[in-house]
Short mmCIF file of C-alpha atoms and ligand atoms in Angstrom, two decimals:
data_model
loop_
_atom_site.label_atom_id
_atom_site.label_comp_id
_atom_site.label_asym_id
_atom_site.label_seq_id
_atom_site.Cartn_x
_atom_site.Cartn_y
_atom_site.Cartn_z
CA MET A 1 -26.22 -19.27 -0.58
CA THR A 2 -24.04 -18.57 2.51
CA ALA A 3 -25.44 -20.00 5.77
CA PRO A 4 -26.68 -17.15 8.00
CA SER A 5 -24.30 -18.06 10.85
CA LEU A 6 -21.21 -17.45 8.69
CA HIS A 7 -19.28 -14.19 8.98
CA PRO A 8 -20.08 -11.98 5.94
CA ASP A 9 -16.38 -11.93 4.99
CA PRO A 10 -15.82 -15.26 3.19
CA TRP A 11 -12.03 -15.02 3.72
CA ARG A 12 -12.51 -15.44 7.48
CA ASP A 13 -13.34 -19.11 6.97
CA VAL A 14 -12.77 -20.24 3.40
CA ASP A 15 -13.39 -23.94 4.12
CA ALA A 16 -16.92 -23.22 5.33
CA GLN A 17 -17.93 -21.43 2.11
CA PRO A 18 -20.09 -23.21 -0.44
CA ASP A 19 -18.01 -21.57 -3.20
CA ALA A 20 -14.57 -22.16 -1.61
CA ALA A 21 -13.09 -23.49 -4.87
CA LYS A 22 -14.22 -20.30 -6.64
CA LEU A 23 -12.52 -18.18 -3.96
CA ALA A 24 -9.28 -20.10 -4.43
CA ALA A 25 -9.54 -19.66 -8.20
CA SER A 26 -10.07 -15.89 -7.76
CA LEU A 27 -6.67 -15.62 -6.03
CA GLU A 28 -4.95 -17.18 -9.02
CA LEU A 29 -6.96 -14.97 -11.39
CA ARG A 30 -5.79 -11.92 -9.45
CA GLY A 31 -2.23 -13.24 -9.36
CA ARG A 32 -2.18 -13.59 -13.17
CA THR A 33 -3.52 -10.06 -13.80
CA PRO A 34 -0.51 -8.13 -15.17
CA THR A 35 -1.14 -4.94 -13.14
CA GLN A 36 -1.43 -7.02 -9.96
CA ALA A 37 1.79 -8.89 -10.74
CA ARG A 38 3.64 -5.57 -11.21
CA LEU A 39 2.13 -4.18 -8.01
CA ARG A 40 3.24 -7.27 -6.06
CA GLY A 41 6.73 -7.10 -7.51
CA ARG A 42 7.10 -3.43 -6.54
CA PHE A 43 6.08 -4.22 -2.95
CA LEU A 44 8.55 -7.14 -2.66
CA ARG A 45 11.35 -4.86 -3.90
CA PHE A 46 10.24 -2.17 -1.43
CA VAL A 47 10.42 -4.58 1.57
CA PRO A 48 13.05 -5.64 0.23
CA ILE A 49 13.15 -9.45 -0.12
CA ARG A 50 16.69 -10.66 -0.81
CA PRO A 51 18.31 -13.88 -2.11
CA GLY A 52 19.00 -16.26 0.79
CA ASP A 53 16.26 -14.79 3.07
CA ALA A 54 14.22 -16.98 5.41
CA ILE A 55 10.70 -15.68 4.77
CA LEU A 56 7.24 -16.26 6.27
CA GLU A 57 4.02 -15.33 4.51
CA VAL A 58 0.98 -15.20 6.77
CA GLY A 59 -2.30 -15.95 4.95
CA CYS A 60 -0.50 -17.38 1.92
CA GLY A 61 -3.66 -18.44 0.05
CA THR A 62 -2.96 -20.54 -3.04
CA GLY A 63 0.69 -19.45 -3.09
CA VAL A 64 0.74 -16.56 -5.58
CA VAL A 65 3.14 -14.56 -3.41
CA ILE A 66 4.99 -17.69 -2.18
CA ARG A 67 6.05 -18.46 -5.75
CA ASP A 68 7.34 -14.89 -6.24
CA LEU A 69 9.15 -15.05 -2.89
CA ALA A 70 10.76 -18.39 -3.76
CA ALA A 71 12.01 -16.99 -7.07
CA ILE A 72 13.70 -14.09 -5.24
CA ALA A 73 14.97 -16.04 -2.22
CA GLY A 74 16.52 -18.64 -4.55
CA PRO A 75 18.18 -21.95 -3.59
CA ARG A 76 19.89 -20.51 -0.47
CA GLY A 77 16.62 -19.11 0.86
CA SER A 78 13.51 -20.67 2.39
CA VAL A 79 9.85 -19.70 2.29
CA VAL A 80 7.16 -20.75 4.78
CA GLY A 81 3.49 -20.07 4.12
CA VAL A 82 0.74 -20.39 6.72
CA ASP A 83 -2.99 -20.29 6.21
CA PRO A 84 -5.95 -21.52 8.32
CA SER A 85 -7.75 -22.98 5.28
CA ARG A 86 -7.06 -26.63 4.42
CA LEU A 87 -8.62 -26.32 0.99
CA ILE A 88 -6.45 -23.32 0.16
CA LEU A 89 -3.31 -25.09 1.40
CA ARG A 90 -4.09 -28.15 -0.71
CA GLU A 91 -4.25 -25.89 -3.73
CA ALA A 92 -1.03 -24.08 -2.69
CA ARG A 93 0.85 -27.39 -2.34
CA LYS A 94 -0.04 -28.33 -5.92
CA ARG A 95 0.89 -24.94 -7.28
CA CYS A 96 4.19 -24.47 -5.41
CA ARG A 97 5.78 -27.73 -6.57
CA GLY A 98 9.05 -26.99 -8.33
CA ALA A 99 9.62 -23.64 -6.58
CA ARG A 100 13.21 -22.33 -6.66
CA SER A 101 13.74 -22.32 -2.89
CA ARG A 102 12.63 -24.60 -0.06
CA VAL A 103 8.88 -24.05 0.45
CA THR A 104 6.97 -25.30 3.51
CA LEU A 105 3.20 -24.83 3.87
CA ARG A 106 1.47 -25.14 7.24
CA GLU A 107 -2.02 -24.79 8.65
CA ALA A 108 -1.99 -21.95 11.20
CA ASP A 109 -3.76 -18.77 12.30
CA GLY A 110 -1.83 -15.51 12.06
CA ALA A 111 -2.95 -14.68 15.60
CA ALA A 112 -0.99 -17.64 17.04
CA LEU A 113 2.00 -18.43 14.84
CA PRO A 114 3.57 -21.85 15.59
CA PHE A 115 7.18 -20.58 15.48
CA LYS A 116 9.74 -19.56 18.06
CA GLY A 117 10.71 -15.88 18.27
CA GLY A 118 13.17 -14.34 15.81
CA ARG A 119 13.04 -17.20 13.31
CA PHE A 120 12.62 -15.22 10.04
CA ASP A 121 14.45 -12.46 8.14
CA ALA A 122 11.18 -11.15 6.68
CA VAL A 123 7.52 -11.74 7.53
CA LEU A 124 4.74 -10.59 5.21
CA ALA A 125 0.93 -10.52 5.06
CA ILE A 126 -0.54 -9.51 1.72
CA THR A 127 -4.26 -8.69 1.53
CA VAL A 128 -4.79 -10.52 4.82
CA ILE A 129 -4.92 -7.92 7.63
CA LEU A 130 -8.20 -6.63 6.18
CA HIS A 131 -9.78 -10.01 6.84
CA VAL A 132 -8.63 -10.89 10.36
CA ALA A 133 -10.62 -10.37 13.57
CA ASP A 134 -7.70 -8.85 15.53
CA PRO A 135 -5.23 -7.11 13.18
CA LEU A 136 -2.95 -5.83 15.97
CA ARG A 137 -2.53 -9.32 17.39
CA VAL A 138 -1.57 -10.71 13.98
CA VAL A 139 0.95 -7.91 13.34
CA ALA A 140 2.42 -8.37 16.86
CA GLU A 141 2.81 -12.10 16.16
CA MET A 142 4.52 -11.28 12.85
CA ALA A 143 6.95 -8.99 14.69
CA ARG A 144 7.62 -11.64 17.36
CA VAL A 145 8.77 -14.28 14.85
CA THR A 146 10.97 -11.77 12.94
CA ARG A 147 14.67 -11.62 13.96
CA ARG A 148 16.09 -8.36 15.32
CA GLY A 149 16.73 -6.09 12.34
CA GLY A 150 14.41 -8.16 10.16
CA ARG A 151 11.50 -6.76 8.12
CA VAL A 152 7.77 -6.92 8.78
CA GLY A 153 5.62 -6.00 5.77
CA VAL A 154 1.87 -5.72 5.30
CA GLN A 155 -0.07 -4.72 2.22
CA ASP A 156 -3.82 -4.24 1.81
CA GLN A 157 -6.17 -2.76 -0.71
CA ASP A 158 -8.32 0.07 0.59
CA PHE A 159 -11.95 -0.07 -0.47
CA GLY A 160 -12.47 3.58 0.42
CA THR A 161 -10.32 4.42 -2.62
CA VAL A 162 -12.19 2.48 -5.33
CA ALA A 163 -12.95 4.84 -8.22
CA VAL A 164 -14.98 3.33 -11.04
CA THR A 165 -16.82 4.77 -14.04
CA HIS A 166 -20.57 4.11 -14.19
CA ALA A 167 -23.57 6.06 -15.52
CA ASP A 168 -25.39 5.64 -12.19
CA ARG A 169 -22.95 7.06 -9.64
CA ALA A 170 -25.38 7.02 -6.72
CA LEU A 171 -26.15 3.32 -7.26
CA THR A 172 -22.43 2.55 -7.62
CA ASP A 173 -21.67 4.30 -4.29
CA ARG A 174 -24.56 2.50 -2.60
CA ILE A 175 -23.33 -0.92 -3.76
CA MET A 176 -19.57 -0.42 -3.33
CA ARG A 177 -19.68 1.35 0.04
CA GLY A 178 -22.66 -0.61 1.32
CA VAL A 179 -21.13 -4.03 0.60
CA ALA A 180 -17.67 -3.11 1.95
CA ALA A 181 -19.17 -1.69 5.18
CA HIS A 182 -21.22 -4.87 5.60
CA ILE A 183 -18.31 -7.27 5.12
CA TYR A 184 -15.34 -5.57 6.78
CA ALA A 185 -14.87 -4.05 10.23
CA GLU A 186 -12.47 -1.62 8.49
CA PRO A 187 -13.07 -1.32 4.73
CA ASP A 188 -10.39 1.41 4.52
CA SER A 189 -7.85 -1.08 5.84
CA GLY A 190 -4.90 -0.10 3.66
CA ARG A 191 -4.37 3.38 5.05
CA ARG A 192 -4.25 2.19 8.66
CA LEU A 193 -1.29 -0.20 8.12
CA PRO A 194 1.62 2.15 9.02
CA GLY A 195 -0.10 3.02 12.33
CA LEU A 196 -0.73 -0.66 13.04
CA LEU A 197 2.94 -1.57 12.55
CA ARG A 198 4.05 1.26 14.89
CA GLN A 199 1.46 0.17 17.47
CA ALA A 200 3.01 -3.33 17.39
CA GLY A 201 6.44 -1.81 18.16
CA VAL A 202 7.84 -2.09 14.61
CA GLN A 203 10.32 0.75 13.88
CA ASP A 204 11.41 2.82 10.86
CA VAL A 205 8.06 2.31 9.15
CA ARG A 206 7.91 3.27 5.46
CA LEU A 207 4.84 3.39 3.20
CA LEU A 208 4.47 2.51 -0.50
CA THR A 209 1.16 3.57 -1.99
CA ASP A 210 0.41 1.85 -5.28
CA VAL A 211 -2.59 1.82 -7.58
CA TYR A 212 -4.40 -1.04 -9.29
CA GLN A 213 -5.61 0.38 -12.59
CA ASP A 214 -7.84 -1.35 -15.13
CA THR A 215 -9.29 0.12 -18.33
CA THR A 216 -10.38 -3.09 -20.07
CA LEU A 217 -12.37 -4.96 -17.36
CA GLU A 218 -9.77 -7.66 -16.72
CA PRO A 219 -11.25 -11.05 -15.72
CA TRP A 220 -10.29 -10.45 -12.06
CA THR A 221 -11.94 -6.98 -12.00
CA LYS A 222 -15.06 -8.51 -13.56
CA THR A 223 -15.17 -11.19 -10.83
CA PHE A 224 -14.64 -8.50 -8.18
CA LEU A 225 -17.62 -6.43 -9.48
CA GLU A 226 -19.81 -9.53 -9.91
CA ARG A 227 -19.11 -10.53 -6.30
CA ARG A 228 -20.00 -7.02 -5.14
CA ALA A 229 -23.30 -7.26 -7.04
CA GLU A 230 -24.00 -10.73 -5.58
CA HIS A 231 -23.31 -9.50 -2.05
CA ALA A 232 -25.43 -6.36 -2.57
CA VAL A 233 -28.41 -8.61 -3.33
CA ARG A 234 -27.63 -10.99 -0.44
CA PHE A 235 -27.36 -8.10 2.06
CA GLY A 236 -30.60 -6.50 0.77
CA ILE A 237 -28.82 -3.37 -0.55
CA VAL A 238 -30.39 -3.75 -4.02
CA ASP A 239 -32.69 -6.25 -5.73
CA ALA A 240 -31.45 -8.77 -8.32
CA SER A 241 -32.64 -6.82 -11.38
CA THR A 242 -30.95 -3.61 -10.17
CA ALA A 243 -27.73 -5.55 -9.59
CA ARG A 244 -27.97 -6.96 -13.13
CA ARG A 245 -28.58 -3.50 -14.60
CA TRP A 246 -25.57 -2.20 -12.65
CA LEU A 247 -23.27 -4.91 -14.05
CA ASP A 248 -24.58 -4.33 -17.61
CA GLY A 249 -23.57 -0.66 -17.21
CA PHE A 250 -19.91 -1.70 -17.04
CA THR A 251 -20.15 -3.84 -20.19
CA GLU A 252 -21.53 -0.85 -22.05
CA LEU A 253 -18.63 1.36 -20.85
CA VAL A 254 -16.04 -1.23 -21.92
CA ALA A 255 -17.62 -1.40 -25.40
CA ARG A 256 -17.17 2.40 -25.70
CA GLY A 257 -13.58 2.27 -24.36
CA ALA A 258 -14.66 4.39 -21.37
CA PHE A 259 -14.22 1.94 -18.50
CA VAL A 260 -11.81 2.87 -15.68
CA LEU A 261 -11.40 1.26 -12.25
CA THR A 262 -8.63 2.25 -9.85
CA MET A 263 -8.01 1.16 -6.26
CA ASN A 264 -5.14 2.04 -3.92
CA TYR A 265 -2.93 -0.60 -2.33
CA TYR A 266 -0.97 0.47 0.76
CA GLY A 267 2.20 -1.41 1.61
CA ALA A 268 3.84 -0.66 4.97
CA VAL A 269 7.22 -2.06 6.03
CA GLY A 270 9.25 -1.64 9.20
CA VAL A 271 12.13 -3.18 11.13
CA THR A 272 12.14 -5.07 14.43
CA ARG A 273 14.63 -3.87 17.09
C1 LIG U 301 -7.36 -12.55 0.05
S1 LIG U 301 -6.46 -13.97 0.54
C2 LIG U 301 -4.76 -13.50 0.21
C3 LIG U 301 -3.87 -14.65 -0.14
C4 LIG U 301 -2.44 -14.32 -0.56
N1 LIG U 301 -1.76 -13.56 0.42
C5 LIG U 301 -2.43 -13.57 -1.88
O1 LIG U 301 -2.20 -12.34 -1.90
O2 LIG U 301 -2.69 -14.21 -2.90
C6 LIG U 301 -6.55 -13.94 2.28
C7 LIG U 301 -5.99 -15.21 2.93
O3 LIG U 301 -5.90 -15.01 4.36
C8 LIG U 301 -6.26 -16.20 4.99
N2 LIG U 301 -6.67 -15.88 6.37
C9 LIG U 301 -7.90 -15.54 6.84
N3 LIG U 301 -7.87 -15.38 8.17
C10 LIG U 301 -6.58 -15.59 8.55
C11 LIG U 301 -5.90 -15.57 9.80
N4 LIG U 301 -6.54 -15.29 10.94
N5 LIG U 301 -4.57 -15.86 9.82
C12 LIG U 301 -3.91 -16.17 8.68
N6 LIG U 301 -4.51 -16.18 7.47
C13 LIG U 301 -5.81 -15.90 7.40
C14 LIG U 301 -7.38 -16.77 4.13
O4 LIG U 301 -7.58 -18.15 4.35
C15 LIG U 301 -6.85 -16.45 2.73
O5 LIG U 301 -6.10 -17.49 2.20
#
């Protein structure tokens, strides 16, 4: 059970969560999901990340994106990851051993990056802006540490775009919208990213809209829906037996080959001048 004083978004302070190890594991689960890996790859090509780049990832988690970045940047490149969670960084250090370029992992908050201005060719935050208290401040910091002509890229899912099959549509809306509204200041975070970059003074902003699609209830999707059900009970949106019945509804759809979940990911990239 989460202590009442904690922020409802567990990603705000991973180390304070009773299930921090589970959160870390969920990042790796997502990273391994084939549709997610393709979606990530498309965004990194859109930025684009190039061999030899000096790259910073803000909110690097367990290093899923860091490993992709290192593979692209290669031996002439370097990748720095920052995250405020010690537990997450410990996990990232284990998982990033043997990366193809120089990888450095540091404890830091995206709102106060411990780097001098203009240090990086590309600075990214992937599924992070949604979770921070002051998104504009983080994006402004990302722009500050990017060299002139370098790229600033942000990508977020947008919970206002989740479409999922279920026999009880009203209950599904109540749980999905209710939980997202309870946890996030801006559940529709993805669609606001181009505006946020422009507000931070980033120029030539481009948008890549991508879709996560699942028709088989991948392990990561299952965890996502189970966490929504858990939160719905915790926030008093539904009782435990209704949450159980809701989850069972998905299992039944999968058995009939009728399960579909889609969710938009918005990736915005611009250049510093
Ligand atoms: C959903 S995870 C995404 C991790 C990684 N980017 C990925 O896609 O696998 C969000 C991460 O942002 C980190 N985070 C939360 N608040 C942050 C902040 N203010 N500055 C930087 N990172 C933050 C969390 O600790 C967590 O590791």
